Short mmCIF file of C-alpha atoms in Angstrom, two decimals:
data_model
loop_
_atom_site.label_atom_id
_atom_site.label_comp_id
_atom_site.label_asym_id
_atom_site.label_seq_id
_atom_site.Cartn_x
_atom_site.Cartn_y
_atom_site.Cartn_z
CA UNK F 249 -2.08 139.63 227.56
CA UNK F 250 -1.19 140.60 224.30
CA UNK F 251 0.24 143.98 223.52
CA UNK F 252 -1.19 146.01 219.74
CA UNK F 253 1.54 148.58 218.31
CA UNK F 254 0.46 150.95 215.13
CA UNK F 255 2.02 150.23 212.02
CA UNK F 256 3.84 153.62 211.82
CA UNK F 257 6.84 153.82 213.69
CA UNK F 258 6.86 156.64 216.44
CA UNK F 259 8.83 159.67 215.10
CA UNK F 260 10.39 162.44 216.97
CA UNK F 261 12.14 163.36 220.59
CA UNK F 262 9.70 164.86 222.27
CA UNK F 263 9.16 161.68 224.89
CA UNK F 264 12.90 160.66 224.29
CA UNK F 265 14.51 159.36 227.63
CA UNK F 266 17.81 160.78 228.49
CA UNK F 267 20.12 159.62 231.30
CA UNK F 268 22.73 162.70 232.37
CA UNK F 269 22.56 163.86 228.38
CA UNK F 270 22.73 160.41 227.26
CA UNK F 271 20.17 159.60 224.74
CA UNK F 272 18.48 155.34 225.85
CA UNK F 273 17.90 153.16 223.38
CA UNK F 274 16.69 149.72 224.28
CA UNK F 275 17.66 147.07 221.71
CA UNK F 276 16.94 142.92 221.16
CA UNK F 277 18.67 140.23 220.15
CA UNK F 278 15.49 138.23 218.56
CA UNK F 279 16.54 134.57 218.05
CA UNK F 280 14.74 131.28 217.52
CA UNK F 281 14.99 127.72 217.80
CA UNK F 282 15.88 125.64 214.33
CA UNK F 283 13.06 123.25 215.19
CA UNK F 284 10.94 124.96 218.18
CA UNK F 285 9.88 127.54 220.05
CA UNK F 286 11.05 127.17 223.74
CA UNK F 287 13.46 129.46 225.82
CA UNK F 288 16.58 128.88 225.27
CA UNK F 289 17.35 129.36 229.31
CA UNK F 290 15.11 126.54 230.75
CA UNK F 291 16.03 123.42 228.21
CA UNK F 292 19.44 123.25 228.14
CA UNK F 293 20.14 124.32 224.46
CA UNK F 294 23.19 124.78 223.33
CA UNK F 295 23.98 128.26 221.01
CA UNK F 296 24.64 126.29 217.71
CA UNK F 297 20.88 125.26 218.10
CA UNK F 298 19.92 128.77 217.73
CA UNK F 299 19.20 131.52 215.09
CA UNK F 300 19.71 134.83 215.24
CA UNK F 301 17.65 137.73 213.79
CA UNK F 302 19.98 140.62 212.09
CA UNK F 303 18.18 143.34 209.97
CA UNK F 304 19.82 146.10 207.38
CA UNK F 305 20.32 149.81 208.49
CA UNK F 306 17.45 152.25 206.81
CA UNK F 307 20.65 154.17 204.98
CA UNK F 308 23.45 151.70 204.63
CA UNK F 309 24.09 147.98 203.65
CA UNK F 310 24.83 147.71 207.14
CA UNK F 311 23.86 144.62 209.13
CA UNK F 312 22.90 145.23 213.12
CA UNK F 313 20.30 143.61 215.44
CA UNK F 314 16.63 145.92 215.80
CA UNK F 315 17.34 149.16 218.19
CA UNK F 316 15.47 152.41 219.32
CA UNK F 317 14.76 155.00 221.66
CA UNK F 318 13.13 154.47 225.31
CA UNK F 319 10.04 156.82 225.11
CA UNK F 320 9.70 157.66 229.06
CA UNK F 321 5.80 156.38 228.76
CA UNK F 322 7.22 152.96 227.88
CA UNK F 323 8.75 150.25 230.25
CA UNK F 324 11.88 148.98 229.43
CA UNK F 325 10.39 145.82 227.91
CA UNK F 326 7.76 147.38 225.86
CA UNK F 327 10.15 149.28 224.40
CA UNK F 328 12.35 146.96 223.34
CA UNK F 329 8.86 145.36 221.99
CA UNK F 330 7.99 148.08 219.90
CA UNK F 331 11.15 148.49 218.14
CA UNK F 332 11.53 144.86 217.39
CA UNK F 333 7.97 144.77 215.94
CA UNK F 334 8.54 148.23 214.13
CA UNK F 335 12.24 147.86 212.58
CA UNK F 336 12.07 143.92 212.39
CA UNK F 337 8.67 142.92 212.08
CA UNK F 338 8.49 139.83 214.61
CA UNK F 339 6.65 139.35 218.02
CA UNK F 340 7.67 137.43 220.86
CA UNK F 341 8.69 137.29 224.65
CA UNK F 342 11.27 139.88 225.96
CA UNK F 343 13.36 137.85 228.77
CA UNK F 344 13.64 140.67 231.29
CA UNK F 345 15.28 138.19 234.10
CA UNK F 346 18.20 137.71 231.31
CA UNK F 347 19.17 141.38 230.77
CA UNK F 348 22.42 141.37 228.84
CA UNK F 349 23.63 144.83 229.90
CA UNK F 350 24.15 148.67 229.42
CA UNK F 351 26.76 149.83 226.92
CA UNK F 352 27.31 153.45 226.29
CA UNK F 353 28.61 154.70 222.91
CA UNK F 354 28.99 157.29 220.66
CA UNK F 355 26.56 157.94 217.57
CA UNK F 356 28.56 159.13 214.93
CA UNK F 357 25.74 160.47 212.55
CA UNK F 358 24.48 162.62 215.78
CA UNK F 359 27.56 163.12 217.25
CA UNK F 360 25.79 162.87 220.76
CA UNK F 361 26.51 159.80 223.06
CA UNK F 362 23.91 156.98 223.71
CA UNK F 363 22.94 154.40 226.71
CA UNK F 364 22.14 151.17 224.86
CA UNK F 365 20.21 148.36 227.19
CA UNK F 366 20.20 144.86 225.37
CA UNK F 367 17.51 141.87 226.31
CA UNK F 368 16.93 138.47 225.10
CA UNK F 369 13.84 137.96 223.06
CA UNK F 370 12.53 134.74 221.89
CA UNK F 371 10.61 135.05 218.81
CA UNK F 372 7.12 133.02 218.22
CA UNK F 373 5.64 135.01 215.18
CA UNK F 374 7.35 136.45 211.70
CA UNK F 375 5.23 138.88 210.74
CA UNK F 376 4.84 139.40 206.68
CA UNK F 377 3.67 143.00 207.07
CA UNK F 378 5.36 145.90 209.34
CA UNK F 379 5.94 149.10 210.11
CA UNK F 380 9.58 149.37 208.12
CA UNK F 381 9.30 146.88 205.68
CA UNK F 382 9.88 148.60 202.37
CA UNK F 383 13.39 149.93 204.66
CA UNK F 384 15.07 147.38 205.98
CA UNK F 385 15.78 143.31 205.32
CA UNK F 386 15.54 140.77 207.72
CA UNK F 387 18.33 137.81 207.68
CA UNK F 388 18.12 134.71 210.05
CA UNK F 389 21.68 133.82 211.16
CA UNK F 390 23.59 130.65 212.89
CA UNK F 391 25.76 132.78 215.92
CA UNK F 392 29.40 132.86 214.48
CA UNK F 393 27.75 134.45 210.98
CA UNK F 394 25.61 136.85 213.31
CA UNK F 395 28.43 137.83 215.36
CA UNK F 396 30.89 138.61 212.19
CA UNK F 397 28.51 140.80 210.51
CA UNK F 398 27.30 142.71 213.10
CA UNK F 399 28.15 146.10 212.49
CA UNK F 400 28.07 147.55 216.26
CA UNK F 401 30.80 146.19 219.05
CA UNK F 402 28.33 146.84 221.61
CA UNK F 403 25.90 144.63 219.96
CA UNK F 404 28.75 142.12 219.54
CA UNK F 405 29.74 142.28 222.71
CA UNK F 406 26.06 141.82 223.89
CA UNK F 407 26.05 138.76 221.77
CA UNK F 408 28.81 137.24 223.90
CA UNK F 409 26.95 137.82 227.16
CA UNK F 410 24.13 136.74 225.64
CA UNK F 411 26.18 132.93 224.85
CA UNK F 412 28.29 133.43 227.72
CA UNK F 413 24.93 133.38 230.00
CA UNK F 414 23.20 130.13 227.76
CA UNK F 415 26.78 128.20 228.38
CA UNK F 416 26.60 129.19 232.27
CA UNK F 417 22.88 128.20 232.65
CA UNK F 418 23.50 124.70 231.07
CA UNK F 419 26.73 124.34 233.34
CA UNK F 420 24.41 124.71 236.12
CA UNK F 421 21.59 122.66 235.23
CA UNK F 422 21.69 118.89 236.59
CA UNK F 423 22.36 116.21 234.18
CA UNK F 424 19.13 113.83 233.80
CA UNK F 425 20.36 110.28 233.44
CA UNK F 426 18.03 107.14 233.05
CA UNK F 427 16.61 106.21 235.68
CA UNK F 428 17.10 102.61 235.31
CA UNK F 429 21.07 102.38 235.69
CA UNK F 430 20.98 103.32 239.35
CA UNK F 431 19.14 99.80 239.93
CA UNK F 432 21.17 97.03 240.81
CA UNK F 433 22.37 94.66 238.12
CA UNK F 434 23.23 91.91 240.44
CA UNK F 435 21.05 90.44 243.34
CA UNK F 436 23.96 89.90 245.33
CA UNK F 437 24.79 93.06 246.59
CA UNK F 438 25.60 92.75 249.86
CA UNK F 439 28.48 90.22 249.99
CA UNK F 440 31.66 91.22 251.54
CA UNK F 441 34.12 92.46 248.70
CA UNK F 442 36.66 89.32 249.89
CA UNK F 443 33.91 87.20 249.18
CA UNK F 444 32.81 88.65 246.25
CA UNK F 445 36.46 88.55 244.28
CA UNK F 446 36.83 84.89 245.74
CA UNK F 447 33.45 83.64 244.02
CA UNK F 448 34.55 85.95 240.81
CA UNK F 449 38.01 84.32 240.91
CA UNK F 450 37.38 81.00 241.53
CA UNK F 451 35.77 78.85 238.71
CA UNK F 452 32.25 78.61 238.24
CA UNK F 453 30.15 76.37 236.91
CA UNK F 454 26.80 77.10 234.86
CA UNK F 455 23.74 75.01 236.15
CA UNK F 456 20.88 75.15 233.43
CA UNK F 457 17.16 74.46 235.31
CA UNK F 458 13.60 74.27 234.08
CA UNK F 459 10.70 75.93 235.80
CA UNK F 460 8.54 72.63 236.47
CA UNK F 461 5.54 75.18 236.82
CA UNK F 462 5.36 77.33 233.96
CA UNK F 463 7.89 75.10 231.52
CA UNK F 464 9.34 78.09 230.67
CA UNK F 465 12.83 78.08 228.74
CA UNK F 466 15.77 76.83 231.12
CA UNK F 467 17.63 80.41 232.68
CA UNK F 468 21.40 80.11 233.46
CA UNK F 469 22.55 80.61 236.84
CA UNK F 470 25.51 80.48 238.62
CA UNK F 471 26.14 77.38 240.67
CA UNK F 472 29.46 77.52 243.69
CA UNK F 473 30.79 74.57 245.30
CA UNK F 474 32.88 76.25 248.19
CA UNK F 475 30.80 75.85 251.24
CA UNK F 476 31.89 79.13 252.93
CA UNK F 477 30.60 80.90 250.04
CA UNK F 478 27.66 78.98 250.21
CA UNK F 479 26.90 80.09 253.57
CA UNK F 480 27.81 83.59 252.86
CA UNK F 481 25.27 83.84 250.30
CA UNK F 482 22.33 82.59 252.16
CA UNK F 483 23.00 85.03 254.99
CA UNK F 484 23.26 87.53 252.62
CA UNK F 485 20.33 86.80 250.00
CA UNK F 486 17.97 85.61 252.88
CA UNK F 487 14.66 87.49 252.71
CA UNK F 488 16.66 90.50 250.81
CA UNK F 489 13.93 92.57 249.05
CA UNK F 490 14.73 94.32 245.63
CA UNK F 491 11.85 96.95 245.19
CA UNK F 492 11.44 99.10 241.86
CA UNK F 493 9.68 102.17 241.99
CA UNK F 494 9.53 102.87 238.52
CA UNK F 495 8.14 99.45 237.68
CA UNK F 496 6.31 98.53 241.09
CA UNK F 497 7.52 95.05 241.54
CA UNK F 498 8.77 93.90 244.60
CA UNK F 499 11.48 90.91 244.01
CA UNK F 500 11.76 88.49 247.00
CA UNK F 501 15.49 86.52 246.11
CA UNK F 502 15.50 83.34 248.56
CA UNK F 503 18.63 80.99 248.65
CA UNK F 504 17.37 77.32 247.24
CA UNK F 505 20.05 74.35 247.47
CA UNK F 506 19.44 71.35 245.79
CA UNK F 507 21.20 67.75 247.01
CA UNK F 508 25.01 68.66 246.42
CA UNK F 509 25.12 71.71 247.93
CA UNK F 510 24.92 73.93 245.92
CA UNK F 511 23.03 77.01 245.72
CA UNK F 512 21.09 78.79 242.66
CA UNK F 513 19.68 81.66 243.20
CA UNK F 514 16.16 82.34 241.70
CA UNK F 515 13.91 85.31 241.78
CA UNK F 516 9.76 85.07 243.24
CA UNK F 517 8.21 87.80 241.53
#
């Protein structure tokens, strides 16, 4: 559902919200991927992939993020909307579930104090044309540049929450690995480790063989002597069944000894 504001900005106290004489104002910190558009909170970004949306005050050089009274026939997030749109000119989604917080302060032009509530909001549209463009200037910042010029410490502060939360969230999140290195890289993965270091630490011999069926190139496999090992192995390999679920082969590895004794392990696919 998408939400139309007026190009003039709303003027006036009449529908101002006031909590115990202290004036609300709902502000944003807009921000934006370098290279897309996705939350920030579900993909595990980190805050130096980020940019930061800082605009100049309507009397002063000063540099802060977009701000504005809570009208009581707004929600919270429409309100922080509406300001957005009407001070910075962008659109995009408010992310309620990641409220930074409530700081209280003191306006020094009014001389009255203030509740300020600061959300998240992801931007997905730059808007060329909006409500306070001829009195204000938008500049797109990396986090340590937004954070220095910031004129408000509230808004600094809510800054800090704001990367305190993205660092917790990717803390949280599971590591994906590939999920090819949990497969074994042996066939032999049952033998008993005193086995296992004997055959490692004994010498072996390399026994080339050609496939008499398919002629294919001659694979290297390892060839043991030691008939307790031999033994071992067979027990071990003897209708053992490697299955793959990513690829959906099943591997069948039967023990095949040739005149000598010795064993070579091959692979029926």
């Amino acid at each position: 559902m998408f939400k139309t504001f007026s190009m003039s900005s709303r003027m006036g106290r009449d529908l101002q919200r006031y909590n115990e004489g202290c004036r609300q104002v709902v502000g944003c910190i807009p921000y934006r991927y370098r290279e897309t558009n996705e939350s920030s909170f579900n993909n595990g970004a980190r805050i130096d992939d980020l940019e930061f949306l800082l605009i100049s005050s309507q009397k002063s050089p000063r540099v802060m993020f977009p701000k504005g009274g809570w009208e009581i026939d707004e929600s919270l997030k429409d309100a922080a909307l509406r300001e957005t749109f009407e001070e910075a000119g962008v659109l995009g989604e408010v992310e309620v579930q990641d409220y930074l917080g409530t700081w209280s302060f003191k306006s020094k032009s009014q001389g009255t104090f203030h509740e300020g509530h600061m959300l998240p909001l992801l931007v997905t549209e730059e808007l060329d044309d909006w409500p306070e463009k001829t009195a204000r200037r938008r500049f797109w910042m990396k986090f340590n540049e937004a954070r220095e010029v910031c004129w408000h410490p509230w808004m600094k502060e809510a800054l800090d929450v704001f990367a305190s939360k993205l660092a917790n969230r990717n803390k949280e999140e599971p590591q994906t690995s590939c999920p090819f290195e949990e497969l074994p890289d042996k066939t032999m993965t049952n033998i008993d480790t005193e086995v296992a270091n004997q055959m490692y630490n004994d010498e072996t011999r390399m026994e080339a063989e050609v496939n008499p069926l398919t002629c294919e190139e001659p694979s290297i496999n390892p060839v043991f002597d030691d008939e307790q090992i031999i033994s071992t192995v067979a027990d071990s390999m003897l209708n053992e069944t490697l299955f793959s679920e990513e690829l959906g082969i099943s591997h069948v590895a039967a023990p095949m000894f040739n005149e000598s004794k010795r064993i070579s392990i091959i692979a029926h696919s």
